[in-house]
Coordinates of C-alpha atoms and ligand atoms in Angstrom, one line a residue:
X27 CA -11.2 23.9 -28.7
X28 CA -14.1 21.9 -27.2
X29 CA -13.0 21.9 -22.8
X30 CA -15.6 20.6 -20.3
X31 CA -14.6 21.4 -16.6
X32 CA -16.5 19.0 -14.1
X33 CA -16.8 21.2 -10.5
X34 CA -17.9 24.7 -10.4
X35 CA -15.9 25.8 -7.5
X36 CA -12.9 28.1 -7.3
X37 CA -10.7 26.2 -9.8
X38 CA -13.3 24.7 -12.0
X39 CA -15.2 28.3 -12.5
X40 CA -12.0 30.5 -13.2
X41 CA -10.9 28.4 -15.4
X42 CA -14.0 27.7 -17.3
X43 CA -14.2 31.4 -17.3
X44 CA -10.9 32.4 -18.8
X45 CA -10.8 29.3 -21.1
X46 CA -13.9 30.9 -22.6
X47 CA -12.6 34.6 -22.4
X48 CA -9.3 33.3 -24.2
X49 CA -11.6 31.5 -27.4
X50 CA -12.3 28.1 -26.6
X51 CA -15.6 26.6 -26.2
X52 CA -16.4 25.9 -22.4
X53 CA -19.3 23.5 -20.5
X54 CA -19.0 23.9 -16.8
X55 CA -20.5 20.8 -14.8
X56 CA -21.5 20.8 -11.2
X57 CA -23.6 18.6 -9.2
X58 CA -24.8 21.2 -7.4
X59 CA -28.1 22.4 -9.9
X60 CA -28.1 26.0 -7.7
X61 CA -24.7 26.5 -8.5
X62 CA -25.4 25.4 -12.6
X63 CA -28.6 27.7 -12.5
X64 CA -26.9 31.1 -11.1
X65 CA -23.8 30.4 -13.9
X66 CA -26.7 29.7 -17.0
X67 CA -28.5 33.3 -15.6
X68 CA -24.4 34.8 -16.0
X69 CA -24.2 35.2 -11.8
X70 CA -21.2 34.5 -10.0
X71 CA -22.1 31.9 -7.2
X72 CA -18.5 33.4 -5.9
X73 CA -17.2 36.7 -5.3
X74 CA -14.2 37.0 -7.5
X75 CA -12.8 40.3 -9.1
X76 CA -13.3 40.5 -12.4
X77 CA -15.1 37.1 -13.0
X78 CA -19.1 38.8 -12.9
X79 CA -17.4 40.9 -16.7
X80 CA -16.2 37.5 -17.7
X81 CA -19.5 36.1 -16.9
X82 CA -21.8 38.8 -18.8
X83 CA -19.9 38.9 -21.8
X84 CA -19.4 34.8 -22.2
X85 CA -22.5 33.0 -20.9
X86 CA -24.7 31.7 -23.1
X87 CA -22.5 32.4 -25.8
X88 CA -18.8 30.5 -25.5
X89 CA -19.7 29.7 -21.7
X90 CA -22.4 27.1 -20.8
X91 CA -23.3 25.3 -17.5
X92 CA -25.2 22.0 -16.9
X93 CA -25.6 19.1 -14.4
X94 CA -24.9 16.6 -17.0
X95 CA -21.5 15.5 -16.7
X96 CA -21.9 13.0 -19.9
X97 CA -23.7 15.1 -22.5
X98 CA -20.4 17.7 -21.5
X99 CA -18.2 15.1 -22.4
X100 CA -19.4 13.7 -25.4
X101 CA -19.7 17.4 -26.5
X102 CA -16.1 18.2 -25.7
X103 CA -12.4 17.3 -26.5
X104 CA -11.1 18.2 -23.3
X105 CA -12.0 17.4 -19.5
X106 CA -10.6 19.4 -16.6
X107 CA -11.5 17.6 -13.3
X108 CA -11.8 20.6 -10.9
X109 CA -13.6 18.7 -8.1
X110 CA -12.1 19.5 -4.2
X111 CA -9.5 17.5 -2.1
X112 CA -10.3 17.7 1.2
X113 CA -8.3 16.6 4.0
X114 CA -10.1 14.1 5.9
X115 CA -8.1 14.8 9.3
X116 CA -5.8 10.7 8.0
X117 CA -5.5 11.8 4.4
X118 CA -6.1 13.4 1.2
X119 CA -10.2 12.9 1.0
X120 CA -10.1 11.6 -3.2
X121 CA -13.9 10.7 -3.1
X122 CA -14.7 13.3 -5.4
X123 CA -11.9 13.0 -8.1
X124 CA -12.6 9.2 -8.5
X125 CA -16.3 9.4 -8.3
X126 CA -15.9 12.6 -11.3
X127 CA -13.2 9.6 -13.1
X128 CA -15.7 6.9 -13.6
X129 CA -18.3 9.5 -14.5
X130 CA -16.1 10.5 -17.2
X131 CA -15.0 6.7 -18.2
X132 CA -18.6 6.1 -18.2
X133 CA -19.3 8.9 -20.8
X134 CA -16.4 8.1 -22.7
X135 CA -17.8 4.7 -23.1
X136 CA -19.1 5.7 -26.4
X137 CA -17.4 8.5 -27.1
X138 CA -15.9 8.1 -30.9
X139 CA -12.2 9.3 -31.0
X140 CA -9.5 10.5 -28.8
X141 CA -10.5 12.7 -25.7
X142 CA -8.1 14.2 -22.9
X143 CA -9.0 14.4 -19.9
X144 CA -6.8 16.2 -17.2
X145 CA -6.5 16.3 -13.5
X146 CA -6.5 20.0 -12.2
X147 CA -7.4 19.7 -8.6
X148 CA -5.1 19.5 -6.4
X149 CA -4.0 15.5 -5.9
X150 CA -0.9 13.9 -4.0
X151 CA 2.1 12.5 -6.1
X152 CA 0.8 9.2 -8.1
X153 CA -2.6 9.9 -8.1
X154 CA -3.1 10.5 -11.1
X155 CA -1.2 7.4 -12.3
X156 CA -2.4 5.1 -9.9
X157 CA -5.6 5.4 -9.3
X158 CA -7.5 8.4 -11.5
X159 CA -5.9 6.1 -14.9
X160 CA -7.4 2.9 -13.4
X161 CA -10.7 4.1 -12.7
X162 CA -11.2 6.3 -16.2
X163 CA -10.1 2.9 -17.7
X164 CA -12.5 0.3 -15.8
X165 CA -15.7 2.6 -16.6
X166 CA -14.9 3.2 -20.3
X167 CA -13.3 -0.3 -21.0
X168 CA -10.7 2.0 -22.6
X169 CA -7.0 2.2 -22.7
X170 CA -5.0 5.4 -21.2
X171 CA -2.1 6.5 -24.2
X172 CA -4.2 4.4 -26.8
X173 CA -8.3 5.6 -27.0
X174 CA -7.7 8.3 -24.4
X175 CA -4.9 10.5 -23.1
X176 CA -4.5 11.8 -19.6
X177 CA -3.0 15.1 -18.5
X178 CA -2.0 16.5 -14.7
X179 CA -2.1 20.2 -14.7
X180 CA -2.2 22.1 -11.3
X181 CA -3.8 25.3 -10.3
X182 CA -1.6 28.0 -9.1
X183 CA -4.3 30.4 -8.8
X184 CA -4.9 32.3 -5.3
X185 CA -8.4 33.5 -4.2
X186 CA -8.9 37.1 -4.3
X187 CA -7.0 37.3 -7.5
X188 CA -8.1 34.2 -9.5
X189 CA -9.1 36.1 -12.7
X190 CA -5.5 38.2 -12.7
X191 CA -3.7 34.8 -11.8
X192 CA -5.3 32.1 -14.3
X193 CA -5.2 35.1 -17.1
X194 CA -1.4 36.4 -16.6
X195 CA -0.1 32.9 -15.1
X196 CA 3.8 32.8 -14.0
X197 CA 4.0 29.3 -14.8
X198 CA 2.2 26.4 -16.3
X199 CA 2.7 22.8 -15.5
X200 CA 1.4 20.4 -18.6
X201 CA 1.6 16.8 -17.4
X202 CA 0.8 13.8 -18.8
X203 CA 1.4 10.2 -19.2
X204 CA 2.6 10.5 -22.9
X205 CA 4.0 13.2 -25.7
X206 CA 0.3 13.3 -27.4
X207 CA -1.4 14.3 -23.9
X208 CA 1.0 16.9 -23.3
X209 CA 0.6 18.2 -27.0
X210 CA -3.0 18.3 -26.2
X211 CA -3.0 20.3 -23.2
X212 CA -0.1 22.2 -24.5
X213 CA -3.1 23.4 -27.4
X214 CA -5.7 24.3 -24.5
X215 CA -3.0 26.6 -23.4
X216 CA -2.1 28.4 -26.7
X217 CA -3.5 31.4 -25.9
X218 CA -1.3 32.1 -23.3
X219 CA 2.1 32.7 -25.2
X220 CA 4.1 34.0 -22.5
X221 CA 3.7 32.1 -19.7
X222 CA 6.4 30.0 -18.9
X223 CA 6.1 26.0 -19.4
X224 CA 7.3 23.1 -17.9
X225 CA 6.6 19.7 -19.5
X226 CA 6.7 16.6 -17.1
X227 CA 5.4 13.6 -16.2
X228 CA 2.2 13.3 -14.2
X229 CA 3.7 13.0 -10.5
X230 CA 6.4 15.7 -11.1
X231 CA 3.0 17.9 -11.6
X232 CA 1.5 16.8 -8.8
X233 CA 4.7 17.5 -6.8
X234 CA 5.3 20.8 -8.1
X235 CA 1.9 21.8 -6.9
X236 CA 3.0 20.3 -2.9
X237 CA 6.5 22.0 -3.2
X238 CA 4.9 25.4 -4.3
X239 CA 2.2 25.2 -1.2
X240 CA 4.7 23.3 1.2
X241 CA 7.4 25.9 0.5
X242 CA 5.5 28.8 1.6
X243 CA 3.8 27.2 4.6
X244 CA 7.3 26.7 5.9
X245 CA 8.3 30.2 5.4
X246 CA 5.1 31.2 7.2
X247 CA 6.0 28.6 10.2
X248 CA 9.8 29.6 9.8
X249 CA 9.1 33.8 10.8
X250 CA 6.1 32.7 13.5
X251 CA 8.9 30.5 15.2
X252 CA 11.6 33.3 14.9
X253 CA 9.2 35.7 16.2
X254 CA 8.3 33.4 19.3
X255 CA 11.6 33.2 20.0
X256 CA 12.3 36.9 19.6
X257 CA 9.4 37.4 22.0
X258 CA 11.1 35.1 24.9
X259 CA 14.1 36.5 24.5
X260 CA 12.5 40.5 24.4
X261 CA 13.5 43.4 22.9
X262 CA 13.1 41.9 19.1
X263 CA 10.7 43.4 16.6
X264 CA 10.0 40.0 14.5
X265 CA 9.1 42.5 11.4
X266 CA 12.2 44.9 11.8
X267 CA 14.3 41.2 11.2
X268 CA 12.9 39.9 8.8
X269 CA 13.3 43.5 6.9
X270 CA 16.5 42.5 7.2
X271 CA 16.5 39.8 6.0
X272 CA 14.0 40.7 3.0
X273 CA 16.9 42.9 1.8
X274 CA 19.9 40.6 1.8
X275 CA 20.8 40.1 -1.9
X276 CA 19.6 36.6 -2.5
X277 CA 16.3 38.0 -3.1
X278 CA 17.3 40.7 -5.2
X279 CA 17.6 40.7 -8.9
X280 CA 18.3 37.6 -10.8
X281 CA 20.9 35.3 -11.6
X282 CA 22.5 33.8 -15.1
X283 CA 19.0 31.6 -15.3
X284 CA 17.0 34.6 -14.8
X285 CA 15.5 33.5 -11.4
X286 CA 16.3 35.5 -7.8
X287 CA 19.5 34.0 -6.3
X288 CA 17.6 32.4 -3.8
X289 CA 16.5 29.3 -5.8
X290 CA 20.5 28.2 -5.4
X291 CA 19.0 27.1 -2.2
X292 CA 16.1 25.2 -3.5
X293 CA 18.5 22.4 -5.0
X294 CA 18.0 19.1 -4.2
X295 CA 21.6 17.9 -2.6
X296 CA 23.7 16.1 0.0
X297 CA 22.9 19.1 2.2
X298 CA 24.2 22.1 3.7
X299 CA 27.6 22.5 5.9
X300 CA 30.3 25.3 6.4
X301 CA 31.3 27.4 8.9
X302 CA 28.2 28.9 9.6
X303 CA 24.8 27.5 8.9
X304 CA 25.2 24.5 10.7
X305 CA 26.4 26.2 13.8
X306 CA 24.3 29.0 13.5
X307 CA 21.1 27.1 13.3
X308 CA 22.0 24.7 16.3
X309 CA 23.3 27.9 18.4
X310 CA 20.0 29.7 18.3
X311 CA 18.3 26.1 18.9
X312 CA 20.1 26.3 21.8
X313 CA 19.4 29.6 22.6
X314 CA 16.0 29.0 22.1
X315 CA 15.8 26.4 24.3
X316 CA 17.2 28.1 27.2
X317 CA 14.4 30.5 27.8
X318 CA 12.4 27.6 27.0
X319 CA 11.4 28.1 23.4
X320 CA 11.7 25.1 21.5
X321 CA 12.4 25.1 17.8
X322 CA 10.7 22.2 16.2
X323 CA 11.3 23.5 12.9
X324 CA 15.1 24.6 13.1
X325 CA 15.6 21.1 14.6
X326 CA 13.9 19.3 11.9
X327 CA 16.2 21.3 9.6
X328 CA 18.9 20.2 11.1
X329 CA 18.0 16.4 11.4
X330 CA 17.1 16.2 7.8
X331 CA 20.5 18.1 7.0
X332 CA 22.4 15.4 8.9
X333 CA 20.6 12.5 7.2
X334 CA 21.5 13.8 3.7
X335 CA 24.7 12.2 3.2
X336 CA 23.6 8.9 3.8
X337 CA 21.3 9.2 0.7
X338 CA 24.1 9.5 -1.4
X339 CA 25.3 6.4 0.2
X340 CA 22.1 4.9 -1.2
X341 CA 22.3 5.9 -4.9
X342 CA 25.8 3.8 -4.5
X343 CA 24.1 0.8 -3.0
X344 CA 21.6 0.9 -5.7
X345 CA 24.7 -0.5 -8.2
X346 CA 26.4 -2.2 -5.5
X347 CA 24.5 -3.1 -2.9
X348 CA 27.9 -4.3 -1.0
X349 CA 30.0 -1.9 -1.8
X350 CA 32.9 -3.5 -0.3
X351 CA 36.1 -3.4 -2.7
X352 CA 34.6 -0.7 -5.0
X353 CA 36.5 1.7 -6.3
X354 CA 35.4 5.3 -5.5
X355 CA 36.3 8.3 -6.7
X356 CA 34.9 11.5 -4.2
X357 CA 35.3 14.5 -6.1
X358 CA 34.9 18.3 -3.9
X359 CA 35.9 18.2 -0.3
X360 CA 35.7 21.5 0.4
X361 CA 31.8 22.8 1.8
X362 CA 31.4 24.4 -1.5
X363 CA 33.1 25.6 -4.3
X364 CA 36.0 28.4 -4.3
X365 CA 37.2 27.7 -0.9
X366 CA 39.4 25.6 0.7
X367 CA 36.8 26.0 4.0
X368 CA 36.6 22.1 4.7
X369 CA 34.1 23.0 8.1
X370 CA 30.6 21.1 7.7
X371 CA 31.4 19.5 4.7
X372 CA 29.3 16.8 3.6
X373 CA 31.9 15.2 2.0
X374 CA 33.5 13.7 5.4
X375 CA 30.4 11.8 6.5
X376 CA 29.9 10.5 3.0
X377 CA 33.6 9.6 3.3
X378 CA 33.3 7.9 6.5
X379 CA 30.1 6.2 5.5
X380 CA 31.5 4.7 2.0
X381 CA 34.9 4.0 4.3
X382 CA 33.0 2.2 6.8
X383 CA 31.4 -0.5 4.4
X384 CA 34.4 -1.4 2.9
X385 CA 34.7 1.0 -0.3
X386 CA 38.2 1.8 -1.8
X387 CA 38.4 5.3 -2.0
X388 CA 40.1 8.1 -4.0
X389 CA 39.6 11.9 -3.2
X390 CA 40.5 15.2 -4.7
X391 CA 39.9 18.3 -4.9
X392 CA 41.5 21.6 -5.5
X393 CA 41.8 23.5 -2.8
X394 CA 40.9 21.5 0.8
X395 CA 42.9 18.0 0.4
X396 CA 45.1 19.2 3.8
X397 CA 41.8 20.6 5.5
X398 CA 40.0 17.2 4.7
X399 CA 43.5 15.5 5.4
X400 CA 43.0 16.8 9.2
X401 CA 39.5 16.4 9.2
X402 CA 39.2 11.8 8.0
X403 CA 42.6 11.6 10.1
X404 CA 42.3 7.3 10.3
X405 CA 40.2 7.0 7.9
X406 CA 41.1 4.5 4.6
X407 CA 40.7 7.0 1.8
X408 CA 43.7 7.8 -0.6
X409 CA 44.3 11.8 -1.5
X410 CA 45.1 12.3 -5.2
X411 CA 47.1 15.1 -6.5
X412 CA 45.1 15.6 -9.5
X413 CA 41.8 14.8 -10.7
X414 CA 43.4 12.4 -13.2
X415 CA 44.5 10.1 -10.5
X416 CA 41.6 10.7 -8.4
X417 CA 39.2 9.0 -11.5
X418 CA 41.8 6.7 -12.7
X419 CA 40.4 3.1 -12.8
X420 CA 37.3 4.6 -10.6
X421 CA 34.2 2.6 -11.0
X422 CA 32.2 5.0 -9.3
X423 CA 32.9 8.7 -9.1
X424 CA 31.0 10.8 -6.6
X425 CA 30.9 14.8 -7.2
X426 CA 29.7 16.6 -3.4
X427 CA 31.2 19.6 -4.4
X428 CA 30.8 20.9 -7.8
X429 CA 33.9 22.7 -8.6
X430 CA 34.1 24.6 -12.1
X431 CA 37.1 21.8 -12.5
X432 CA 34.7 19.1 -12.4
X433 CA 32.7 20.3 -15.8
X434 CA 34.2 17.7 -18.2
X435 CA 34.1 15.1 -15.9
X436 CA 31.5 13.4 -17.2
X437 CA 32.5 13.6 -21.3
X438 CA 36.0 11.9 -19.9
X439 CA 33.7 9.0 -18.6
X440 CA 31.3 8.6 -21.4
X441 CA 34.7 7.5 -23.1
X442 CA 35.0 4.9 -20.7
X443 CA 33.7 1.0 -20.7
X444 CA 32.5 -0.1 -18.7
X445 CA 31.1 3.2 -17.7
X446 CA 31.4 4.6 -14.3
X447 CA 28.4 5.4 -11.8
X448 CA 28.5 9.3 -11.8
X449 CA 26.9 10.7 -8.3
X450 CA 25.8 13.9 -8.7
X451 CA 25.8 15.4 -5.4
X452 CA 24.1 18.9 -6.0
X453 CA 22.1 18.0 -8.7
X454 CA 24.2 20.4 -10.7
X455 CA 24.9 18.4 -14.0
X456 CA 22.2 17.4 -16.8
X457 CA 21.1 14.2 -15.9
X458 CA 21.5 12.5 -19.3
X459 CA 25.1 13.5 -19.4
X460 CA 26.4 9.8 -18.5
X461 CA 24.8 6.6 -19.5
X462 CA 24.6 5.5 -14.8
X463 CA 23.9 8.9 -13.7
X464 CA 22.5 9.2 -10.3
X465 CA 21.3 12.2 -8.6
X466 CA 19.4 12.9 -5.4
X467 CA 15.9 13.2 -5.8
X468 CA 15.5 11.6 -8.9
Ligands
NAD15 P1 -14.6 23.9 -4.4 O1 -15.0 23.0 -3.3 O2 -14.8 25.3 -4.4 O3 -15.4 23.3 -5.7 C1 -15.6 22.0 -6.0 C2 -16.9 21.9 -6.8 O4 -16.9 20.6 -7.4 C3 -18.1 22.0 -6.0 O5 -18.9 23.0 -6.6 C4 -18.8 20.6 -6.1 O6 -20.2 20.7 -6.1 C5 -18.3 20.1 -7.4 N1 -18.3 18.7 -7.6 C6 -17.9 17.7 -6.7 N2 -18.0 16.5 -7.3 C7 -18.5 16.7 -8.5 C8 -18.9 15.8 -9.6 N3 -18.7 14.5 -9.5 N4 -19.4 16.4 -10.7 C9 -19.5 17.7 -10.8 N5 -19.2 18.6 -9.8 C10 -18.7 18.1 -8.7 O7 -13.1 23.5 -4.8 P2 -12.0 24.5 -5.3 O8 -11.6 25.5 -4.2 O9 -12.3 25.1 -6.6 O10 -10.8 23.5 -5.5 C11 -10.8 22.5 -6.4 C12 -9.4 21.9 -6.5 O11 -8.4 22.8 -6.9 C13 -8.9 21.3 -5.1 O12 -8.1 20.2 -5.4 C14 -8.1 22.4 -4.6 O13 -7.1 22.0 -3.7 C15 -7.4 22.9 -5.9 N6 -7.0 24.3 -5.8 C16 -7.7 25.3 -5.2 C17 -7.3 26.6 -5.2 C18 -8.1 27.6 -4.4 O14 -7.6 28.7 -4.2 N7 -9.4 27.4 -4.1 C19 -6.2 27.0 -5.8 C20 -5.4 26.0 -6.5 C21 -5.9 24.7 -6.5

């Protein structure tokens, strides 16, 4: 395949790089003519392992560089923009990424038949919609899905091991804005059999990129403000906890999916509650504060935690926006499944909230109904024996806690019509499996 990469940086020159290593036929671009000169004469204008032996053996032949960002298009199939995001101290900086788009529209102008081109740097969630679409589409009077596709696909790469990384990847994102772009890039990416794939739309790749990056700079922040506080208190060696906490068993093996147990965690949901976590976290807050270290980061944990149940409050509101009268079934009242442990659980405040603006409630579940019984004492909400009962005539049902019991719940309302709004607290059914699913953070 025919792939030009416009920027010669990091991204733009691995890739080009290992695109040519792997077969296909690669034109790197760069404004910078110092940078295009040193890649013609096969040097590295970075220090990379591995990429001076890519290099030798491809310039010249499957590996090319020029200034000219139009001739590499009209020569190509496929355009990677690989052009830097800065961070202009307000926001993402996307100067370069628009100003390489309406280079591209402009070549593609008169380009004859269908090109992709795909967004590789690094851009915030809708940029690639929103405003790198627009601007390929102004400068080539062309229209995105019809004379043109467009494809998101993130860089997971890390310096230092680019080469290894883009080679052997553990993942790769192909996004696009239709079945055709994706089928594209999903040929650019042929020779890499084994790497898992995930095909989604063009601001799930962007996100994915964010969550990756954001994940593990909260990790970072997460041990420097345990080992601040370990420091106030004395007589903690920050690295002698976190080994034990590098061996607890969520971050061993892997579960039924094939993933470290861990991920469980990384579920988008109504939040956490229980006997411990919650208490836990504001205890050493507390702690924390008494030798005067503050916690910014536990607390925000905790604040976000305690505004999660209102969101499920939302997805309701989105079907009824007063949900006074409606019938509501709340399934799982326990914190989780398998216990009848009712401490914490987000399924009072959702309770409360629903009770508050009028809803008519039904609630079951297997194990807690006395523990949840104590806990909503006043509260308008009718405890069912069964789950029968608890759905019957329900025109909304509302899963927090996904017991195993639950499964078939939404098969029994697909037979249903009018069919009910199905909240999926936990994210832990398929989305298509009712027709009025709703599920946080979708
Ligand atoms: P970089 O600054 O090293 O390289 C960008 C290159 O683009 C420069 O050589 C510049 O001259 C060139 N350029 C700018 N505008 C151009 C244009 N209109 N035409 C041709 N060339 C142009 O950037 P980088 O580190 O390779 O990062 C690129 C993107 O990839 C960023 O969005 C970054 O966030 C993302 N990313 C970087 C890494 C990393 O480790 N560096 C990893 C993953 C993703």
């Amino acid at each position: 395949m025919r792939i030009s990469i416009i920027g010669t940086g990091y991204v733009g020159l691995v890739t080009g790089a290992c695109l040519a290593a792997k077969g296909h036929d690669v034109v790197c671009v760069d404004i910078d003519p110092a940078r295009v000169a040193a890649l013609n004469a096969a040097r590295s204008p970075i220090f990379e392992a591995g990429l001076d032996e890519l290099l030798r053996q491809h310039v010249g032949r499957r590996l090319t560089a020029t200034t000219s960002l139009a001739e590499a298009v009209l020569q190509s199939d496929v355009t990677f923009i690989a052009v830097g995001t800065p961070f202009d101290g307000t926001a993402i900086d996307l100067s370069y990424v628009l100003g390489a788009a309406r280079q591209i529209g402009d070549a593609l102008r008169s380009k004859r038949g269908y090109h992709l081109v795909v967004v590789k740097s690094t851009v915030v969630p809708g940029t690639t919609d929103s405003a790198v679409v627009p601007a390929l589409e102004q400068a080539s009077g062309k229209r995105a899905g019809l004379d043109f596709g467009v494809g998101m696909n993130p860089e997971f790469l890390s310096e230092g091991e680019a080469v290894h990384d883009f080679m052997s990847p553990d993942r790769i994102v192909l996004g696009g804005i239709d079945a055709r772009s994706v089928g594209r890039l999903e040929e650019v990416y042929r020779p890499f059999p084994d790497a898992p794939r995930l095909r989604v739309n063009t601001r799930t790749a962007e996100m994915i990129k964010y969550a990756s990056n954001a994940l593990l700079a909260t990790l970072v922040s997460f041990t420097n403000e345990l080992a601040n506080l370990g420091s106030a208190l004395g007589g903690i060696d920050t690295s002698e906890v976190m080994r034990g906490v590098h061996v607890s068993q969520y971050f061993r093996g892997c579960n039924e999916e094939g993933l470290p147990p861990i991920t469980s965690f990384l579920r988008a949901g109504c939040g956490f509650g229980g006997s411990c976590l919650p208490k836990d976290v504001n205890a050493l807050i507390a702690h924390g504060q008494g030798v005067g270290q503050e916690m910014p980061l536990l607390k925000a944990v905790m604040r976000t935690n305690q505004e999660q149940p209102a969101r499920v409050v939302g997805l309701l509101e989105k079907h009824w926006p007063e949900l006074r009268d409606v019938r509501v079934a709340v399934l799982g009242l326990s914190f989780k499944p398998g216990t009848n442990d009712g401490r914490e659980s987000p399924a009072f405040p959702i309770i409360r909230a629903l009770s508050d603006r009028g809803a008519v409630l039904n609630a079951y579940d297997p194990a807690a109904v006395a523990e949840a019984r104590a806990a909503l004492g006043g509260v308008a909400v009718n405890f069912c024996d069964s789950l029968g009962a608890a759905l019957d005539d329900a025109e909304a049902v509302v899963v927090v806690t996904p017991w195993e019991q639950f499964r078939d719940v939404p098969a029994v309302l697909s037979r249903r019509t009018p069919q009910p709004v199905f909240v999926d607290c936990r994210r832990a059914y398929d989305k298509h499996c009712v027709g009025r699913y709703e599920g946080i953070g979708l």
